[in-house]
GROMACS .gro file of C-alpha atoms in nm:
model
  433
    1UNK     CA    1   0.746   2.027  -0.484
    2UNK     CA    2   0.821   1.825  -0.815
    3UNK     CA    3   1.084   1.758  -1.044
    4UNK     CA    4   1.230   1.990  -1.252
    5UNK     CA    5   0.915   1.958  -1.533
    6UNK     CA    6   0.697   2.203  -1.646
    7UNK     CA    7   0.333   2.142  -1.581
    8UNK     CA    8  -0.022   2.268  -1.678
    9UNK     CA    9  -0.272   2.237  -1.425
   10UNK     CA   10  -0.623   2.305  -1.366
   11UNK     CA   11  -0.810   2.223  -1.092
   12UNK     CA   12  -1.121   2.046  -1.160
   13UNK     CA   13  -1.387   1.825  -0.963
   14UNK     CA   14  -1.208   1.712  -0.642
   15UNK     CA   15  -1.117   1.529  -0.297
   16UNK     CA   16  -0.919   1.290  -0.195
   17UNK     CA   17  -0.629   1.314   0.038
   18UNK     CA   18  -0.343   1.083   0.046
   19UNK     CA   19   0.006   1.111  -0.050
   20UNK     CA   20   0.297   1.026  -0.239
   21UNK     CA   21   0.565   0.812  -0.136
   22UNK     CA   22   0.889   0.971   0.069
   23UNK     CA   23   1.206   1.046  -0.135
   24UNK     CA   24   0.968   0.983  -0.495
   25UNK     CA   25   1.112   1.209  -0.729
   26UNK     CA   26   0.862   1.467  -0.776
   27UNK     CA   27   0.683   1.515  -1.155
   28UNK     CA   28   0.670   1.937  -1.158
   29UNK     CA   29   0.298   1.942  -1.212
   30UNK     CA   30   0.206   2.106  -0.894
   31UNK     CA   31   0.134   2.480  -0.965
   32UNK     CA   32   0.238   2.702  -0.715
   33UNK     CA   33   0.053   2.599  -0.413
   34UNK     CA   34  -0.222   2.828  -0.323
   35UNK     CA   35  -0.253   2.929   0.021
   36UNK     CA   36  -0.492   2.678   0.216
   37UNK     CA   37  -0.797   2.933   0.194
   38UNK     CA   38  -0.810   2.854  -0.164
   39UNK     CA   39  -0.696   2.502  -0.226
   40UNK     CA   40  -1.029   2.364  -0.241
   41UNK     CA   41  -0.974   2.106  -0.491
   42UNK     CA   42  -0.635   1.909  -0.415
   43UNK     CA   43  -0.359   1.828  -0.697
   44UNK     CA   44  -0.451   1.487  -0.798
   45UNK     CA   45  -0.035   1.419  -0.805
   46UNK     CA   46  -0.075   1.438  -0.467
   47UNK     CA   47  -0.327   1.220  -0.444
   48UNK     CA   48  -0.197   0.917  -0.652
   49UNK     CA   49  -0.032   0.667  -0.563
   50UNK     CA   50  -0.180   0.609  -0.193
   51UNK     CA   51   0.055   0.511   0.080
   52UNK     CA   52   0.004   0.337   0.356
   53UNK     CA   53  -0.017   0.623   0.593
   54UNK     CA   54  -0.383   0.745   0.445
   55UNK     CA   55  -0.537   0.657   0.711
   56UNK     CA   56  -0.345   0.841   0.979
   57UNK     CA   57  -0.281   1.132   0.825
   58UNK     CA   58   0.063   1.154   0.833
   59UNK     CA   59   0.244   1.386   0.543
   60UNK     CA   60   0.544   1.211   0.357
   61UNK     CA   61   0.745   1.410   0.216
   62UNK     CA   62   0.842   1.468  -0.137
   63UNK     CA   63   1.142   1.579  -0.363
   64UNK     CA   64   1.190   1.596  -0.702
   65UNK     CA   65   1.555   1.542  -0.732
   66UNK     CA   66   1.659   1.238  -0.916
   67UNK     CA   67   2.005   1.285  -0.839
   68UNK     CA   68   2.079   1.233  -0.462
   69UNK     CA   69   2.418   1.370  -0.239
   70UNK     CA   70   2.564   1.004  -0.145
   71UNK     CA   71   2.677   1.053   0.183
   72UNK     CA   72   2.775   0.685   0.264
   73UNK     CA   73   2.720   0.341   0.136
   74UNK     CA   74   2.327   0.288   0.164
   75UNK     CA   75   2.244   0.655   0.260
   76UNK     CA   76   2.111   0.964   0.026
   77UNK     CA   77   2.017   1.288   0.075
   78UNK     CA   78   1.780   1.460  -0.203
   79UNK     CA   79   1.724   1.855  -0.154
   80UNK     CA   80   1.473   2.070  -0.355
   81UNK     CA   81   1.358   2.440  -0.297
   82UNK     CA   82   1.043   2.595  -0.481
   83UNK     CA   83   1.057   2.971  -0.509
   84UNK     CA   84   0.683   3.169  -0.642
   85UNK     CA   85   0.645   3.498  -0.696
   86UNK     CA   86   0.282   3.647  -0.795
   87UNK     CA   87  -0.077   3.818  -0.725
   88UNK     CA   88  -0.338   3.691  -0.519
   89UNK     CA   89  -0.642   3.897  -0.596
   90UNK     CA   90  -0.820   3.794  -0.275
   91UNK     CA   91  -0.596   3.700  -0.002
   92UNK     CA   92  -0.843   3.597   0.252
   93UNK     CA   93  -1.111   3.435   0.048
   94UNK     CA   94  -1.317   3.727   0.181
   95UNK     CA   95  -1.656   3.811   0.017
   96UNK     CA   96  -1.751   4.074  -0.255
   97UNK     CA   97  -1.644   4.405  -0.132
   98UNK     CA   98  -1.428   4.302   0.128
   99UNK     CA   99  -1.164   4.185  -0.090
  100UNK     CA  100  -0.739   4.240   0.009
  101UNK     CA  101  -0.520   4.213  -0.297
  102UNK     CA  102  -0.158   4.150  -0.267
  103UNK     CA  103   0.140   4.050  -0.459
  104UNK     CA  104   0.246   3.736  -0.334
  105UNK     CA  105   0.597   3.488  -0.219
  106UNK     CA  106   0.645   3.164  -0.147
  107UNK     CA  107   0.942   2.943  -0.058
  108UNK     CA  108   0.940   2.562   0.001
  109UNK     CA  109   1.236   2.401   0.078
  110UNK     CA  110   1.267   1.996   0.120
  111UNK     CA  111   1.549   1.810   0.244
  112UNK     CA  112   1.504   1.420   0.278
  113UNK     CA  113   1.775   1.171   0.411
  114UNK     CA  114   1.706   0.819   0.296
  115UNK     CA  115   1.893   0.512   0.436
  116UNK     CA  116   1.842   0.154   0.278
  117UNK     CA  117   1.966  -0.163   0.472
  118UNK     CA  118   1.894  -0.445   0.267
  119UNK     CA  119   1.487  -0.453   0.199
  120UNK     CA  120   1.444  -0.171   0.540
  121UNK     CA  121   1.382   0.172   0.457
  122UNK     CA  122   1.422   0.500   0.695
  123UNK     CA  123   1.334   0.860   0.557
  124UNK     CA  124   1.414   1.143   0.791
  125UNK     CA  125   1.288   1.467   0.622
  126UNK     CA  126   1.221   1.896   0.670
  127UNK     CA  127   0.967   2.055   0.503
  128UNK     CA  128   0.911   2.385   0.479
  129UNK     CA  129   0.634   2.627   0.360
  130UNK     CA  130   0.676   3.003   0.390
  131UNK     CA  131   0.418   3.271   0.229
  132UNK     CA  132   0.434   3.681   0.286
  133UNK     CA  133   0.204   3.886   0.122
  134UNK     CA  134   0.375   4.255   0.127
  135UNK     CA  135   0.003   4.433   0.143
  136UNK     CA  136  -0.125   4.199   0.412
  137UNK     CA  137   0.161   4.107   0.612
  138UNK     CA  138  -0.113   3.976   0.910
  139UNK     CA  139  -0.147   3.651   0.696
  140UNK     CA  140   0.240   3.549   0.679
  141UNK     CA  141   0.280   3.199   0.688
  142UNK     CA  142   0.523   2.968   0.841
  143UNK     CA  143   0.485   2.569   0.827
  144UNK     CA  144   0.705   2.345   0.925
  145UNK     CA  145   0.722   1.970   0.920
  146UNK     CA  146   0.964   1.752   1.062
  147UNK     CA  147   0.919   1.392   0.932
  148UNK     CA  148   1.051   1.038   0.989
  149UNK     CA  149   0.932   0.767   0.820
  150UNK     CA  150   1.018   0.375   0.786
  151UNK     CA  151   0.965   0.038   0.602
  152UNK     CA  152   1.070  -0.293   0.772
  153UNK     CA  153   1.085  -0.570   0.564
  154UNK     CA  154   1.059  -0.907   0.781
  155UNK     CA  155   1.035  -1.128   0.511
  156UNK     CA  156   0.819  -1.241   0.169
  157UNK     CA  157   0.504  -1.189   0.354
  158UNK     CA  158   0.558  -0.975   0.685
  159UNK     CA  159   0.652  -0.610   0.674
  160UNK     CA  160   0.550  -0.320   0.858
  161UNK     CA  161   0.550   0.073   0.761
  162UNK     CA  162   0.527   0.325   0.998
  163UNK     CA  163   0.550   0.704   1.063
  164UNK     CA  164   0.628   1.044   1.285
  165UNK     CA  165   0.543   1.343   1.227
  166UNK     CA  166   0.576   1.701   1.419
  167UNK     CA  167   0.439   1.986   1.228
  168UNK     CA  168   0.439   2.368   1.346
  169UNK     CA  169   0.199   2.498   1.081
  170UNK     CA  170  -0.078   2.802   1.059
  171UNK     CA  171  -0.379   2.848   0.943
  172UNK     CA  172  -0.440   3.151   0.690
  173UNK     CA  173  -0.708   3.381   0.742
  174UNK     CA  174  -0.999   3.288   0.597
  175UNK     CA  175  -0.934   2.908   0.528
  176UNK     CA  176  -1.182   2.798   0.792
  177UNK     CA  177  -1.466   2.916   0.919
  178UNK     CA  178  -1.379   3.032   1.228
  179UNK     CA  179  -1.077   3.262   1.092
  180UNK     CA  180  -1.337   3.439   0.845
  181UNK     CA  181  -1.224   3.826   0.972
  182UNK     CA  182  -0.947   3.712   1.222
  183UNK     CA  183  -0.642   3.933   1.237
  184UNK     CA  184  -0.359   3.698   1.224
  185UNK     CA  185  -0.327   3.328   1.133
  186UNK     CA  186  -0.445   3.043   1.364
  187UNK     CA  187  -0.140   2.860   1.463
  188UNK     CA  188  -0.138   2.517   1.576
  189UNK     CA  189   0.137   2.226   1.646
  190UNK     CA  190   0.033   1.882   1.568
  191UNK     CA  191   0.229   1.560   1.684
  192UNK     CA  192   0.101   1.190   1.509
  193UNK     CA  193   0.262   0.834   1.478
  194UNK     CA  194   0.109   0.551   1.269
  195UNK     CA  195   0.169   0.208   1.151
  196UNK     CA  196   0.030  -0.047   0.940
  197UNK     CA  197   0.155  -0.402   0.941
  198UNK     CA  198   0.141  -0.626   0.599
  199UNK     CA  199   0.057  -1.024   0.627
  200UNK     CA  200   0.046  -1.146   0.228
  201UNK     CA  201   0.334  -1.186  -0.041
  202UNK     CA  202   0.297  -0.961  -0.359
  203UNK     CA  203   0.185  -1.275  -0.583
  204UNK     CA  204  -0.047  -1.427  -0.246
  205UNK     CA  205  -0.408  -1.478  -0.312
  206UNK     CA  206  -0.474  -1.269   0.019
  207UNK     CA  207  -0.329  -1.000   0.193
  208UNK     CA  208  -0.430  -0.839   0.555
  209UNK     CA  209  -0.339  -0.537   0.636
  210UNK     CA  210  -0.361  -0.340   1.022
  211UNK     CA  211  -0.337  -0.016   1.101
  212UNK     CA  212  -0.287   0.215   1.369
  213UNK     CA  213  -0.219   0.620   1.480
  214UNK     CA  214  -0.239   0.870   1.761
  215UNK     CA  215  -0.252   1.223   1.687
  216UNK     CA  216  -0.249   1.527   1.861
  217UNK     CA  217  -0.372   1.900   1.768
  218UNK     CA  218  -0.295   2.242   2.014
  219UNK     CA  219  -0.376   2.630   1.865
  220UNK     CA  220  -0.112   2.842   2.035
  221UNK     CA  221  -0.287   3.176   1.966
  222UNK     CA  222  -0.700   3.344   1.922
  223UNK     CA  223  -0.773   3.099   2.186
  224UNK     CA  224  -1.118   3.278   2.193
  225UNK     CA  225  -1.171   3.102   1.848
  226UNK     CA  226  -0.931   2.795   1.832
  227UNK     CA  227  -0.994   2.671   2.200
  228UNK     CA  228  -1.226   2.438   2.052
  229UNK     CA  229  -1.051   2.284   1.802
  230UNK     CA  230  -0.783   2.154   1.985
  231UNK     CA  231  -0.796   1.786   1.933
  232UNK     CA  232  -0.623   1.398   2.000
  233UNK     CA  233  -0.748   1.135   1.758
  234UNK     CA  234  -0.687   0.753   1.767
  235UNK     CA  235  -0.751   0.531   1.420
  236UNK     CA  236  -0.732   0.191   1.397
  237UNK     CA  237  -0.790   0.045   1.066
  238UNK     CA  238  -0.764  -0.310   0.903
  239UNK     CA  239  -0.830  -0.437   0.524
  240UNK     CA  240  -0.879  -0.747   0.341
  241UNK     CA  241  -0.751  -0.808  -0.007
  242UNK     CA  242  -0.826  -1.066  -0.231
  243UNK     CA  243  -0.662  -1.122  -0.611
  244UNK     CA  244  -0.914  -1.165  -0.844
  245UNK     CA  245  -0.717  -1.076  -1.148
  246UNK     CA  246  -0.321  -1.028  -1.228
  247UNK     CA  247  -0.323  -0.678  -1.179
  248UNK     CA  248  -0.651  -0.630  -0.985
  249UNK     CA  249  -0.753  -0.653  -0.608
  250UNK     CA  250  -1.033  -0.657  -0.447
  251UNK     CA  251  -1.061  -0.575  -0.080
  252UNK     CA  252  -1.305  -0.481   0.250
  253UNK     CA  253  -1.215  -0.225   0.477
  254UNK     CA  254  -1.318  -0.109   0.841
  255UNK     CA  255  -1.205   0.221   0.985
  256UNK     CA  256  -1.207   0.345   1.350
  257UNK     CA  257  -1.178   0.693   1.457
  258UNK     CA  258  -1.241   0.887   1.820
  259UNK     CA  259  -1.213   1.242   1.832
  260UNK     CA  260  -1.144   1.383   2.163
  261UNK     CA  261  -1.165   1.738   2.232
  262UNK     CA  262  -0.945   1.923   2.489
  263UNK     CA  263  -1.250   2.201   2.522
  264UNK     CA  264  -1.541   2.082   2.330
  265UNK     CA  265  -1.734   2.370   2.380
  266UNK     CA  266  -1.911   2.286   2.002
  267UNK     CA  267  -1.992   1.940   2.129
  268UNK     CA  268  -1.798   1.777   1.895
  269UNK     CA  269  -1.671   1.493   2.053
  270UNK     CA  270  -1.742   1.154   1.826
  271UNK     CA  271  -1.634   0.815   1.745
  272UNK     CA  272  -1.631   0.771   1.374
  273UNK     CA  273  -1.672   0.405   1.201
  274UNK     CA  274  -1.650   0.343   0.837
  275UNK     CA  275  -1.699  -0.006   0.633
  276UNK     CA  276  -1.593   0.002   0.294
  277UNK     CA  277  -1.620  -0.237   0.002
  278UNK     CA  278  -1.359  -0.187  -0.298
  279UNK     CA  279  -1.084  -0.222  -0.548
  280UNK     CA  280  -0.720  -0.190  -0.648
  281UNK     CA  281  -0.570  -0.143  -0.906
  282UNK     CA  282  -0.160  -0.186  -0.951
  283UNK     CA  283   0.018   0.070  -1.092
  284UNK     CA  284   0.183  -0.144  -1.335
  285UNK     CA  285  -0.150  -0.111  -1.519
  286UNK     CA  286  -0.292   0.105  -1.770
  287UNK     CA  287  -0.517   0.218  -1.508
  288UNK     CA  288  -0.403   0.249  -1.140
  289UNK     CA  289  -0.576   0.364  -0.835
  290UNK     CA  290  -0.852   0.253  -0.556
  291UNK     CA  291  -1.202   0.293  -0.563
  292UNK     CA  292  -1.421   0.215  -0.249
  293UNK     CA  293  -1.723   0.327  -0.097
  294UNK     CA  294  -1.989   0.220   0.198
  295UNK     CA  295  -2.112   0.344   0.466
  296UNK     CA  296  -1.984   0.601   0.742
  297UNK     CA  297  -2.142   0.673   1.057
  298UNK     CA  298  -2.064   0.937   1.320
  299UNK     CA  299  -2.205   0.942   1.689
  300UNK     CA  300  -2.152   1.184   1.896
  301UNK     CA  301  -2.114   1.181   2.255
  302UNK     CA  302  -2.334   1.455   2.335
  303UNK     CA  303  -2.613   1.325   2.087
  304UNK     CA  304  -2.887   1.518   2.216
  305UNK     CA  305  -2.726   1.883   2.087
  306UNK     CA  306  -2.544   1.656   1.794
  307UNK     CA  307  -2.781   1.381   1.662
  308UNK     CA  308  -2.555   1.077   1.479
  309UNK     CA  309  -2.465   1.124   1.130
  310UNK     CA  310  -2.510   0.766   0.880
  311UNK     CA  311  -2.446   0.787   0.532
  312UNK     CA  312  -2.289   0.685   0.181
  313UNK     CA  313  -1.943   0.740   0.184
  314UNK     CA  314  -1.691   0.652  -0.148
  315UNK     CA  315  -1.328   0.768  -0.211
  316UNK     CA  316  -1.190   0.700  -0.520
  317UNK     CA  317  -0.805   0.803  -0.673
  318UNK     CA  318  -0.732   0.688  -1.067
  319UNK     CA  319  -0.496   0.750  -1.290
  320UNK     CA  320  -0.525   0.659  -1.703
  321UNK     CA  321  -0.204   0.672  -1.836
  322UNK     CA  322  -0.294   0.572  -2.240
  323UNK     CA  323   0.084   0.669  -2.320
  324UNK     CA  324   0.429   0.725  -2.157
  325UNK     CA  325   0.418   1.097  -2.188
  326UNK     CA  326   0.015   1.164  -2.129
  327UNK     CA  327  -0.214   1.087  -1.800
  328UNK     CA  328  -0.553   1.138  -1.671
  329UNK     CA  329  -0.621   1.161  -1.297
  330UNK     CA  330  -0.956   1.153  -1.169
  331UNK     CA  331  -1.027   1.208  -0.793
  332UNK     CA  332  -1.374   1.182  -0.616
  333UNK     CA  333  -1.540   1.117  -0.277
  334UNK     CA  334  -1.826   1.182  -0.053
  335UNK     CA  335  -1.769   1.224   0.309
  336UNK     CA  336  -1.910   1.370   0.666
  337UNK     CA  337  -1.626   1.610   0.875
  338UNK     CA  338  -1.611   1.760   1.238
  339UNK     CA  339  -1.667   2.124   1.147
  340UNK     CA  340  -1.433   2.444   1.166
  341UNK     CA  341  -1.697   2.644   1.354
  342UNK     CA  342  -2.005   2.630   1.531
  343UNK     CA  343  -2.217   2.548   1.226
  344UNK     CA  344  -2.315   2.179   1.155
  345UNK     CA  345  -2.166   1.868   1.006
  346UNK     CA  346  -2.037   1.969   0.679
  347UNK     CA  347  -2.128   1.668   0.432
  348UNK     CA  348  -1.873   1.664   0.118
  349UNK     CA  349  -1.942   1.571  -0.231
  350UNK     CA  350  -1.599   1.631  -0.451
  351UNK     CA  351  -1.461   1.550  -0.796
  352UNK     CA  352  -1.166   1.656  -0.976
  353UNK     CA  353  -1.002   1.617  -1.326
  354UNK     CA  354  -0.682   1.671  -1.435
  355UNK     CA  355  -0.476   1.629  -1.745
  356UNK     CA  356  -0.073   1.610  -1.702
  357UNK     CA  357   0.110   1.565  -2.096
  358UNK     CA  358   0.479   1.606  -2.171
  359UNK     CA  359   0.494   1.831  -2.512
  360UNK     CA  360   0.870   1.692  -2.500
  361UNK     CA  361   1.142   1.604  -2.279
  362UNK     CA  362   1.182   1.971  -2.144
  363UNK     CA  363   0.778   2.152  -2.154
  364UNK     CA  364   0.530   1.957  -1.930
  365UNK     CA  365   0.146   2.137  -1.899
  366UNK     CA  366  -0.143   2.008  -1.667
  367UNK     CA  367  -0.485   2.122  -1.687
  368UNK     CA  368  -0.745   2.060  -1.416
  369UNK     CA  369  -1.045   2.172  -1.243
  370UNK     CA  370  -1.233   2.079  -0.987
  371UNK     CA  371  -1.568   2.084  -0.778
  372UNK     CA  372  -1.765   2.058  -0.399
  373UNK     CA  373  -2.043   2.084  -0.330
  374UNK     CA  374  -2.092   2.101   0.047
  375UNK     CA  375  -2.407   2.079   0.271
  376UNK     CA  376  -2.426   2.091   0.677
  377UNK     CA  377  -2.626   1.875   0.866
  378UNK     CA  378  -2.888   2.056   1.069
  379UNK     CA  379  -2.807   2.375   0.902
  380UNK     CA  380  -2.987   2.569   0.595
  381UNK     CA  381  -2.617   2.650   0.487
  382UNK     CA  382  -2.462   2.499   0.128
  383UNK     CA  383  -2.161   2.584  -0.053
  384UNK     CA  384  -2.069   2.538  -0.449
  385UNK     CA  385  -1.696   2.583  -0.506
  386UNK     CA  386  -1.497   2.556  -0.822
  387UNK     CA  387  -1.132   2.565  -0.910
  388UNK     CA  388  -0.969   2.607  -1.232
  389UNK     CA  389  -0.599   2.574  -1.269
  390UNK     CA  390  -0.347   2.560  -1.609
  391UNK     CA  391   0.026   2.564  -1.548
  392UNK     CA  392   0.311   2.492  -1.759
  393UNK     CA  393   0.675   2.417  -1.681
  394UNK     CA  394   1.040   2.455  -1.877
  395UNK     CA  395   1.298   2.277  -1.782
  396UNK     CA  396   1.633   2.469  -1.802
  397UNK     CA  397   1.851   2.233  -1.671
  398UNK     CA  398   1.810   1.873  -1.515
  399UNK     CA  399   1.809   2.040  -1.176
  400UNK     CA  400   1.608   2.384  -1.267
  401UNK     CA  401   1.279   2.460  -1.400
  402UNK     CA  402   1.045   2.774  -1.489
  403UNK     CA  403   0.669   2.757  -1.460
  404UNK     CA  404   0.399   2.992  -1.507
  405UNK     CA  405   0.031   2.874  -1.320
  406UNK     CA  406  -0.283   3.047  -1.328
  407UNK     CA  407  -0.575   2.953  -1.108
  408UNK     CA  408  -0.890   3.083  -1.038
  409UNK     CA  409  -1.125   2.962  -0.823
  410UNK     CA  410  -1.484   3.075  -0.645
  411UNK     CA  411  -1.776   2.999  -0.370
  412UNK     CA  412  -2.131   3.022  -0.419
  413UNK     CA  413  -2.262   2.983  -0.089
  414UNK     CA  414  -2.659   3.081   0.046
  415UNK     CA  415  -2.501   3.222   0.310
  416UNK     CA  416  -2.352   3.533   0.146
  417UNK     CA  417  -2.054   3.574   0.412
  418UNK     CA  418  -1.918   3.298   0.268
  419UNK     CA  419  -1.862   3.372  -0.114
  420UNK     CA  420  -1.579   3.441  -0.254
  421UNK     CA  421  -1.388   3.471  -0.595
  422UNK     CA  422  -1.034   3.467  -0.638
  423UNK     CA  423  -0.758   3.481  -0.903
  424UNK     CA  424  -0.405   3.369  -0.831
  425UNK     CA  425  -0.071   3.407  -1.097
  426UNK     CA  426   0.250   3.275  -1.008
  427UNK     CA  427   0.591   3.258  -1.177
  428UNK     CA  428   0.757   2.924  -1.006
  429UNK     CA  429   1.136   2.858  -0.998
  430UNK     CA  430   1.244   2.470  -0.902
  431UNK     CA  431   1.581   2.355  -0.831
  432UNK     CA  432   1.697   2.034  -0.700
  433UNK     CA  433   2.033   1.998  -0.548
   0.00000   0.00000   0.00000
């Protein structure tokens, strides 16, 4: 999913979600990803910079070519495939004992078209994500994102972003609660569009931004299990910035979220609001990134089984970049979900560390590792998981690269059908085309 660079990487405190701009080239300092069981700590280069979409949810896809096909005046294509081959000693993040072990492949092909029309901007990408594991073949994956994505520029001060998304994806065995023992993936098809409209000119005192999405979530298969899961959401977010230094914003923030369940059987069904306090930082800086916290409350509509959930809330994304060919990314948060299963609200606490350095033009490492800590409301259950990941790239070419990434990551959990300790190696070829 990045350039042709070679990068170290280990995982280390984490959370955060957000994305990187469509048709960015890509820096190489993803290790191979790991299946979802196991990505408990996100890469923090997918985390910085934030787009406009965080709210909603919607992926943006990424390549890593520099070099786009020019297929007419204004419009590029840029195409990148990611081939892994390696061992997953734990391919269902199953507990001691129960362990599978299996070698492992992995293919991820992206192909974005961009077209530019004066200061508009339209990105219609594929994404794919395919995993087999030859000694478990029940946990072959197949994801699949189609992706369309624009900017409309209406003048200094007014523009508007906005996005579509349809995604066939699964999810592996053993990356949610309910799947712990399942026999085959859960697979699910999600549908979303968002927008967020822009009121304030890059130099303006002030800027307003407004935000809105629709979503939509439906398991095709173990109905038994993923009946209750399916899902619409509605957001509506808007955010107040205010200059108080060249480079530095300041801003408020109020988030809206229903969650409607098709079959809420778990009695799940909430309205989510969030009021945040915080700060930006351009990325023209030494440091870039946001940091905001406040408070988030959850009430749910059938609050005599689910009592409301209020608490401290932060999410915070920076990046230290003390030289051209060195950067730090930290990534942090706190934050109240619906659950996977039956138990209660999981509650969050996440912070990661990484360390991304160019040794020269051609050998990039990252180093990183990451940690949650995770307690449920109105449930004795709390998990403690760590990640640890160091990966290093070559470049061969401008268009191919080699990497090796190593990552190894566990769950201590007082629930003992939920611990886990895995070790994944895998030998990554990149080419952009």
């Amino acid at each position: 999913m990045k350039h042709t660079q070679i990068h170290l990487a280990i995982a280390l405190l984490v959370f955060g979600a957000a994305s990187v701009k469509a048709a960015e080239p890509v820096d190489g300092t993803n290790p191979a990803p790991l299946p979802p069981s196991s990505s408990a700590v996100p890469n923090s280069a997918e985390v910085l910079p934030a787009n406009v979409f965080e709210a909603g949810g919607i992926p943006v896809a990424k390549t890593r070519s520099k070099n786009p096909l020019k297929v007419a005046d204004g419009i590029n294509v840029f195409a990148d495939v990611v081939g892994s081959f390696g061992y997953d000693s734990n391919v269902t993040t199953a507990t001691k004992g129960q362990e599978v072990s299996s070698s492992v492949y992995n293919l991820r092909p992206t192909v974005v078209a961009e077209a530019k029309y004066r200061a508009d901007r339209y990105t219609l990408a594929y994404k794919g994500d395919y995993t087999r594991y030859p000694s478990f073949d029940a946990n072959k994956l197949e994801n699949n994102d189609l992706l369309f994505n624009g900017v409309n520029v209406f003048d200094t001060r007014a523009s508007v972003a906005w996005g579509a998304a349809y995604m066939d994806r699964y999810d592996a065995i053993g990356s949610t609660d309910r799947s712990i023992g399942a026999s085959k993936p859960d697979h699910h098809r999600d549908l979303a569009v968002n927008a967020t409209f822009r009121y304030g000119a890059d130099d303006a005192k002030g800027r307003v931004e407004v935000d809105t999405g629709l979503s939509s979530k439906r398991y095709l298969n173990n109905h038994d299990s993923t009946e209750a899961s399916d899902v619409d959401t509605t957001n509506v977010g808007a955010r107040f910035y205010y200059r108080v230094a060249p480079k530095t914003r300041a801003f408020v923030e109020y988030r809206w979220t229903t969650y409607d369940y098709a079959h809420d059987t778990n009695f799940l069904e909430n309205t989510e609001r969030r009021y945040l306090l915080g700060a930006t930082w351009d990325a023209t800086a030494a440091v870039s990134g946001t940091i905001k916290a406040g408070q988030q409350r959850k009430d749910f509509f059938y609050d005599q089984l689910r009592p409301e959930y209020s608490g401290f809330t932060w999410e915070a994304a920076l990046r230290w970049k003390p030289l051209t060919y060195t950067s730090f990314d930290l990534i942090s948060g706190r934050s109240a979900s619906d659950p996977s299963g039956s138990t209660g609200i999981p509650i969050a606490k996440t912070v990661s560390l990484a360390w991304s350095h160019d040794w020269s033009s051609y050998v990039h490492s990252k180093l990183s590792a990451g940690y949650t800590n995770t307690r449920y409301n109105s449930d004795v259950r709390r998990d403690r998981e760590s990640v640890y990941s160091i990966g290093m790239m070559y470049d061969l070419r401008r268009w191919l690269g080699v990497g090796l990434d190593y990552t190894f990551s566990h769950r201590n959990s007082n629930v003992d059908t939920y611990d886990y300790l895995r070790n994944l190696t895998m030998l990554r070829l990149e080419a952009s085309f």
